[in-house]
Amino acid sequence: MSAKPTQSQQGVTKTLSGANAAFNDKGKPMELRLSNMIQTSKGEVIITNDGATILKNQLVDLSAAQDIEAGDGTTSVVVLAGSFLGAAEKMLQKGMHPTIIAEAFLKASVKAVEYLTEMSTPVDLSDNASLLRAASTSLNSKIVSQYSSTLAPIAVAAVIRLVTPSSSNVDLRDIRVVKKVGGTIEDTELVDGVVLKQNVVTTAGGPTRMEKAKIAIIQFQLSAPKPDISLPSVVQMDNTVVINDYRQMDKVIKEGRQYLLNLCKKIKKANCNVLLIQKSILRDAVDETALNFLKRLNILVVKDVERDEIEFLSKSFGCKPVADIDAFTEDKLGYADLVEEDTRSGAKVVRVTGVKNRGRTVSILAMGSNNLVVEECERSLHDALCVVRCLVKKRALIGGGGAPEIHVSRLLSQYSQSLKGMEAYCFQAYADALEVIPVTLAENAGLNPIAIVTELRNRHALGERTAGINVRRGLISNILEEEVVQPLLVSTSAVELATETVCLLLKIDDYVQAR
């Protein structure tokens, strides 16, 4: 009779006390040491054997990773990962080792990307029609799909403005979407200039229009500083100053007014006539006294500019933010033909047009009847912008409607027949798992998934590699003729990220929840 296996031979995990629990697998051979993960009762996760890499790439962050890489296909990548995990689970139940499955899946994903690239169509960034088709396809799955004819051209034009002949990517931080409640989504527009989120300050009766604007961005406050008084007639208690003498009160007020007047005069001396003031958390960015002085000096004021907007606005206006009044000089200013606040569909909008020395930035004004519509408009625009950016990064298009997945599934299935052993089973399981995309698409369209996918397989077997699911008509048709296309990067990124995540999860030895 053989001896009973020890714990180290069995690979059984040992949990230690408290939140510092860890697995003890030093007794295992090196090739059998897999990553381990513990979840405490508070939801905290403790990882050993480089499991932090696994944690960062689990399904929770998979969709976010796809959003960063491609900006679209965030749902598809999670659906694919779930299907791959289901295929892996069936093979694990048959006794196959997870390492073999993971290695085979990675090889299959490389083949899948190769097949997707083969069936793609190269696209030139000067081909505006192809870019519009890709952006429209992305918008057609959104709530605002009926406005795709308005939003798609805006997304394409915004990205193309930032592209240079040598561009291999576009920084979407240089495209700012300003949301205003008013009108409808059809009023959304790409602005020739810059749009500000804030309104002009008019409480003191200051100007709302300025021609030949000289723009400054300041990061200091135009309000009286917190008192630091050491007078015998003044008693300071915590943050409260109690003045017992009216003469001292007059002196404090007079000194505060003189301080603000000196600041405003220095600003005017630098020939500034449009002032953007950064929001302050210490005290008011600008008070009524300063606004009154600025009005007399004919300076247009916009306050409460957020800290994260400073970089974009500085780049847009070609100016430098000023952090101290002593550094406020004319060379820090930006120049524009006109700064004006106008009313559009009931919403006040500040536009800056004719900017000199303008940086490569784009402003989009998103309009809608209420906050929910405007938020959805912004999200849809973001996805459309990401799709066009994908075509800058990898300049190729493929069809949608489940056509690429069925095509790749069929080719992988054929390729698996040339393999031997367990790898062949893994490739076949991977190929079958890819069919989850057309199946899900058919289900979401209210069609019979079995009948639709069976017909789709048959059409591809007959050589119709562009045949896909036409959800509008509820049948199989040439998806390219229907102008349903998407960037190649969306599909390849989804396949690669989903496969990588599943392979990392397969490397987890055991999962223990600490009580």
mmCIF file of N, CA and C in Angstrom, residues 328-403:
data_model
loop_
_atom_site.group_PDB
_atom_site.id
_atom_site.type_symbol
_atom_site.label_atom_id
_atom_site.label_comp_id
_atom_site.label_asym_id
_atom_site.label_seq_id
_atom_site.Cartn_x
_atom_site.Cartn_y
_atom_site.Cartn_z
ATOM 1 N N PHE A 328 3.545 88.600 -12.897
ATOM 2 C CA PHE A 328 2.510 88.903 -13.891
ATOM 3 C C PHE A 328 3.070 89.906 -14.902
ATOM 4 N N THR A 329 3.474 89.405 -16.053
ATOM 5 C CA THR A 329 4.033 90.246 -17.104
ATOM 6 C C THR A 329 3.331 89.956 -18.425
ATOM 7 N N GLU A 330 3.515 90.845 -19.391
ATOM 8 C CA GLU A 330 2.780 90.743 -20.659
ATOM 9 C C GLU A 330 3.151 89.500 -21.457
ATOM 10 N N ASP A 331 4.370 88.999 -21.268
ATOM 11 C CA ASP A 331 4.790 87.811 -22.035
ATOM 12 C C ASP A 331 4.070 86.544 -21.581
ATOM 13 N N LYS A 332 3.339 86.617 -20.465
ATOM 14 C CA LYS A 332 2.578 85.455 -19.987
ATOM 15 C C LYS A 332 1.173 85.390 -20.602
ATOM 16 N N LEU A 333 0.782 86.407 -21.377
ATOM 17 C CA LEU A 333 -0.584 86.502 -21.876
ATOM 18 C C LEU A 333 -0.785 85.703 -23.149
ATOM 19 N N GLY A 334 -2.044 85.322 -23.377
ATOM 20 C CA GLY A 334 -2.470 84.737 -24.643
ATOM 21 C C GLY A 334 -3.340 85.740 -25.387
ATOM 22 N N TYR A 335 -3.449 85.575 -26.694
ATOM 23 C CA TYR A 335 -4.156 86.585 -27.500
ATOM 24 C C TYR A 335 -5.239 85.928 -28.340
ATOM 25 N N ALA A 336 -6.397 86.610 -28.438
ATOM 26 C CA ALA A 336 -7.523 86.109 -29.229
ATOM 27 C C ALA A 336 -8.275 87.304 -29.803
ATOM 28 N N ASP A 337 -8.985 87.074 -30.911
ATOM 29 C CA ASP A 337 -9.747 88.152 -31.547
ATOM 30 C C ASP A 337 -10.976 88.534 -30.728
ATOM 31 N N LEU A 338 -11.620 87.513 -30.114
ATOM 32 C CA LEU A 338 -12.867 87.803 -29.420
ATOM 33 C C LEU A 338 -13.126 86.810 -28.292
ATOM 34 N N VAL A 339 -13.523 87.342 -27.141
ATOM 35 C CA VAL A 339 -14.048 86.529 -26.031
ATOM 36 C C VAL A 339 -15.452 87.051 -25.762
ATOM 37 N N GLU A 340 -16.424 86.166 -25.853
ATOM 38 C CA GLU A 340 -17.812 86.615 -25.743
ATOM 39 C C GLU A 340 -18.671 85.565 -25.057
ATOM 40 N N GLU A 341 -19.580 86.035 -24.206
ATOM 41 C CA GLU A 341 -20.583 85.155 -23.600
ATOM 42 C C GLU A 341 -21.908 85.380 -24.318
ATOM 43 N N ASP A 342 -22.402 84.324 -24.964
ATOM 44 C CA ASP A 342 -23.697 84.431 -25.642
ATOM 45 C C ASP A 342 -24.645 83.366 -25.091
ATOM 46 N N THR A 343 -25.892 83.476 -25.427
ATOM 47 C CA THR A 343 -26.907 82.532 -24.965
ATOM 48 C C THR A 343 -27.322 81.658 -26.127
ATOM 49 N N ARG A 344 -27.245 80.324 -25.921
ATOM 50 C CA ARG A 344 -27.615 79.368 -26.960
ATOM 51 C C ARG A 344 -28.597 78.378 -26.378
ATOM 52 N N SER A 345 -29.807 78.385 -26.880
ATOM 53 C CA SER A 345 -30.868 77.473 -26.422
ATOM 54 C C SER A 345 -31.058 77.561 -24.909
ATOM 55 N N GLY A 346 -30.974 78.765 -24.390
ATOM 56 C CA GLY A 346 -31.196 78.974 -22.963
ATOM 57 C C GLY A 346 -29.979 78.765 -22.095
ATOM 58 N N ALA A 347 -28.844 78.376 -22.679
ATOM 59 C CA ALA A 347 -27.622 78.141 -21.904
ATOM 60 C C ALA A 347 -26.590 79.210 -22.229
ATOM 61 N N LYS A 348 -25.952 79.754 -21.201
ATOM 62 C CA LYS A 348 -24.896 80.736 -21.403
ATOM 63 C C LYS A 348 -23.584 80.026 -21.719
ATOM 64 N N VAL A 349 -22.940 80.468 -22.788
ATOM 65 C CA VAL A 349 -21.714 79.822 -23.259
ATOM 66 C C VAL A 349 -20.663 80.896 -23.515
ATOM 67 N N VAL A 350 -19.455 80.699 -22.962
ATOM 68 C CA VAL A 350 -18.348 81.625 -23.193
ATOM 69 C C VAL A 350 -17.456 81.031 -24.286
ATOM 70 N N ARG A 351 -17.322 81.762 -25.400
ATOM 71 C CA ARG A 351 -16.513 81.301 -26.534
ATOM 72 C C ARG A 351 -15.305 82.217 -26.702
ATOM 73 N N VAL A 352 -14.190 81.597 -27.042
ATOM 74 C CA VAL A 352 -12.966 82.337 -27.361
ATOM 75 C C VAL A 352 -12.592 81.961 -28.787
ATOM 76 N N THR A 353 -12.629 82.941 -29.686
ATOM 77 C CA THR A 353 -12.363 82.662 -31.105
ATOM 78 C C THR A 353 -11.187 83.504 -31.598
ATOM 79 N N GLY A 354 -10.590 83.024 -32.698
ATOM 80 C CA GLY A 354 -9.449 83.734 -33.279
ATOM 81 C C GLY A 354 -8.230 83.717 -32.391
ATOM 82 N N VAL A 355 -7.947 82.575 -31.741
ATOM 83 C CA VAL A 355 -6.817 82.479 -30.812
ATOM 84 C C VAL A 355 -5.499 82.493 -31.593
ATOM 85 N N LYS A 356 -4.577 83.358 -31.177
ATOM 86 C CA LYS A 356 -3.241 83.418 -31.768
ATOM 87 C C LYS A 356 -2.338 82.404 -31.064
ATOM 88 N N ASN A 357 -1.382 81.845 -31.798
ATOM 89 C CA ASN A 357 -0.424 80.872 -31.230
ATOM 90 C C ASN A 357 -1.147 79.730 -30.521
ATOM 91 N N ARG A 358 -2.212 79.272 -31.142
ATOM 92 C CA ARG A 358 -3.049 78.246 -30.517
ATOM 93 C C ARG A 358 -2.379 76.873 -30.551
ATOM 94 N N GLY A 359 -2.481 76.157 -29.442
ATOM 95 C CA GLY A 359 -1.951 74.801 -29.394
ATOM 96 C C GLY A 359 -2.899 73.817 -30.071
ATOM 97 N N ARG A 360 -2.458 72.578 -30.188
ATOM 98 C CA ARG A 360 -3.297 71.542 -30.817
ATOM 99 C C ARG A 360 -4.311 71.016 -29.809
ATOM 100 N N THR A 361 -5.409 71.733 -29.677
ATOM 101 C CA THR A 361 -6.500 71.314 -28.804
ATOM 102 C C THR A 361 -7.820 71.526 -29.531
ATOM 103 N N VAL A 362 -8.851 70.826 -29.056
ATOM 104 C CA VAL A 362 -10.175 70.899 -29.671
ATOM 105 C C VAL A 362 -11.219 71.007 -28.562
ATOM 106 N N SER A 363 -12.224 71.843 -28.779
ATOM 107 C CA SER A 363 -13.338 71.959 -27.831
ATOM 108 C C SER A 363 -14.635 71.556 -28.513
ATOM 109 N N ILE A 364 -15.421 70.742 -27.813
ATOM 110 C CA ILE A 364 -16.729 70.306 -28.307
ATOM 111 C C ILE A 364 -17.785 70.772 -27.312
ATOM 112 N N LEU A 365 -18.831 71.409 -27.808
ATOM 113 C CA LEU A 365 -19.939 71.851 -26.961
ATOM 114 C C LEU A 365 -21.064 70.825 -27.062
ATOM 115 N N ALA A 366 -21.301 70.084 -25.974
ATOM 116 C CA ALA A 366 -22.347 69.056 -25.931
ATOM 117 C C ALA A 366 -23.605 69.640 -25.304
ATOM 118 N N MET A 367 -24.706 69.570 -26.031
ATOM 119 C CA MET A 367 -25.974 70.132 -25.561
ATOM 120 C C MET A 367 -26.992 69.006 -25.355
ATOM 121 N N GLY A 368 -27.989 69.269 -24.517
ATOM 122 C CA GLY A 368 -29.045 68.293 -24.270
ATOM 123 C C GLY A 368 -30.126 68.907 -23.408
ATOM 124 N N SER A 369 -31.288 68.278 -23.403
ATOM 125 C CA SER A 369 -32.436 68.849 -22.708
ATOM 126 C C SER A 369 -32.340 68.736 -21.190
ATOM 127 N N ASN A 370 -31.560 67.769 -20.685
ATOM 128 C CA ASN A 370 -31.366 67.635 -19.241
ATOM 129 C C ASN A 370 -30.016 66.991 -18.975
ATOM 130 N N ASN A 371 -29.658 66.899 -17.706
ATOM 131 C CA ASN A 371 -28.330 66.394 -17.347
ATOM 132 C C ASN A 371 -28.102 64.959 -17.804
ATOM 133 N N LEU A 372 -29.131 64.115 -17.706
ATOM 134 C CA LEU A 372 -28.985 62.717 -18.110
ATOM 135 C C LEU A 372 -28.645 62.600 -19.592
ATOM 136 N N VAL A 373 -29.338 63.389 -20.409
ATOM 137 C CA VAL A 373 -29.091 63.349 -21.858
ATOM 138 C C VAL A 373 -27.696 63.876 -22.186
ATOM 139 N N VAL A 374 -27.298 64.950 -21.509
ATOM 140 C CA VAL A 374 -25.978 65.534 -21.771
ATOM 141 C C VAL A 374 -24.872 64.556 -21.368
ATOM 142 N N GLU A 375 -25.046 63.887 -20.218
ATOM 143 C CA GLU A 375 -24.046 62.908 -19.770
ATOM 144 C C GLU A 375 -23.927 61.766 -20.765
ATOM 145 N N GLU A 376 -25.061 61.274 -21.256
ATOM 146 C CA GLU A 376 -25.039 60.184 -22.229
ATOM 147 C C GLU A 376 -24.410 60.647 -23.539
ATOM 148 N N CYS A 377 -24.680 61.871 -23.922
ATOM 149 C CA CYS A 377 -24.078 62.437 -25.123
ATOM 150 C C CYS A 377 -22.558 62.466 -24.997
ATOM 151 N N GLU A 378 -22.071 62.871 -23.820
ATOM 152 C CA GLU A 378 -20.621 62.929 -23.604
ATOM 153 C C GLU A 378 -19.999 61.528 -23.664
ATOM 154 N N ARG A 379 -20.643 60.546 -23.017
ATOM 155 C CA ARG A 379 -20.112 59.179 -23.032
ATOM 156 C C ARG A 379 -20.073 58.614 -24.448
ATOM 157 N N SER A 380 -21.123 58.874 -25.214
ATOM 158 C CA SER A 380 -21.178 58.372 -26.588
ATOM 159 C C SER A 380 -20.112 59.038 -27.451
ATOM 160 N N LEU A 381 -19.926 60.341 -27.249
ATOM 161 C CA LEU A 381 -18.876 61.044 -27.986
ATOM 162 C C LEU A 381 -17.494 60.483 -27.643
ATOM 163 N N HIS A 382 -17.300 60.153 -26.365
ATOM 164 C CA HIS A 382 -16.011 59.587 -25.950
ATOM 165 C C HIS A 382 -15.728 58.282 -26.693
ATOM 166 N N ASP A 383 -16.724 57.399 -26.779
ATOM 167 C CA ASP A 383 -16.542 56.140 -27.486
ATOM 168 C C ASP A 383 -16.259 56.371 -28.965
ATOM 169 N N ALA A 384 -16.975 57.301 -29.577
ATOM 170 C CA ALA A 384 -16.749 57.599 -31.002
ATOM 171 C C ALA A 384 -15.351 58.169 -31.220
ATOM 172 N N LEU A 385 -14.906 59.035 -30.311
ATOM 173 C CA LEU A 385 -13.547 59.590 -30.405
ATOM 174 C C LEU A 385 -12.503 58.487 -30.283
ATOM 175 N N CYS A 386 -12.754 57.538 -29.382
ATOM 176 C CA CYS A 386 -11.815 56.427 -29.186
ATOM 177 C C CYS A 386 -11.738 55.545 -30.433
ATOM 178 N N VAL A 387 -12.874 55.349 -31.094
ATOM 179 C CA VAL A 387 -12.891 54.528 -32.309
ATOM 180 C C VAL A 387 -12.033 55.174 -33.396
ATOM 181 N N VAL A 388 -12.182 56.477 -33.563
ATOM 182 C CA VAL A 388 -11.374 57.164 -34.579
ATOM 183 C C VAL A 388 -9.904 57.153 -34.173
ATOM 184 N N ARG A 389 -9.642 57.284 -32.866
ATOM 185 C CA ARG A 389 -8.255 57.205 -32.401
ATOM 186 C C ARG A 389 -7.653 55.833 -32.689
ATOM 187 N N CYS A 390 -8.466 54.776 -32.568
ATOM 188 C CA CYS A 390 -7.998 53.423 -32.884
ATOM 189 C C CYS A 390 -7.479 53.336 -34.316
ATOM 190 N N LEU A 391 -8.165 54.040 -35.222
ATOM 191 C CA LEU A 391 -7.764 54.006 -36.635
ATOM 192 C C LEU A 391 -6.477 54.788 -36.860
ATOM 193 N N VAL A 392 -6.155 55.698 -35.949
ATOM 194 C CA VAL A 392 -4.871 56.386 -36.032
ATOM 195 C C VAL A 392 -3.762 55.450 -35.547
ATOM 196 N N LYS A 393 -4.062 54.665 -34.491
ATOM 197 C CA LYS A 393 -3.064 53.754 -33.926
ATOM 198 C C LYS A 393 -2.833 52.541 -34.819
ATOM 199 N N LYS A 394 -3.910 51.956 -35.336
ATOM 200 C CA LYS A 394 -3.810 50.799 -36.235
ATOM 201 C C LYS A 394 -4.794 51.019 -37.377
ATOM 202 N N ARG A 395 -4.273 51.388 -38.529
ATOM 203 C CA ARG A 395 -5.108 51.913 -39.615
ATOM 204 C C ARG A 395 -5.704 50.788 -40.462
ATOM 205 N N ALA A 396 -6.685 50.115 -39.874
ATOM 206 C CA ALA A 396 -7.377 49.031 -40.578
ATOM 207 C C ALA A 396 -8.775 48.873 -39.999
ATOM 208 N N LEU A 397 -9.710 48.441 -40.852
ATOM 209 C CA LEU A 397 -11.103 48.224 -40.464
ATOM 210 C C LEU A 397 -11.497 46.778 -40.732
ATOM 211 N N ILE A 398 -12.400 46.256 -39.908
ATOM 212 C CA ILE A 398 -13.007 44.953 -40.173
ATOM 213 C C ILE A 398 -14.515 45.096 -39.993
ATOM 214 N N GLY A 399 -15.236 44.111 -40.483
ATOM 215 C CA GLY A 399 -16.691 44.140 -40.368
ATOM 216 C C GLY A 399 -17.135 43.844 -38.941
ATOM 217 N N GLY A 400 -18.394 44.156 -38.663
ATOM 218 C CA GLY A 400 -18.972 43.847 -37.354
ATOM 219 C C GLY A 400 -19.986 42.727 -37.499
ATOM 220 N N GLY A 401 -21.005 42.746 -36.674
ATOM 221 C CA GLY A 401 -22.089 41.782 -36.790
ATOM 222 C C GLY A 401 -21.707 40.342 -36.546
ATOM 223 N N GLY A 402 -20.611 40.101 -35.802
ATOM 224 C CA GLY A 402 -20.194 38.732 -35.514
ATOM 225 C C GLY A 402 -19.417 38.068 -36.634
ATOM 226 N N ALA A 403 -19.218 38.755 -37.758
ATOM 227 C CA ALA A 403 -18.506 38.156 -38.901
ATOM 228 C C ALA A 403 -17.056 37.805 -38.567
#
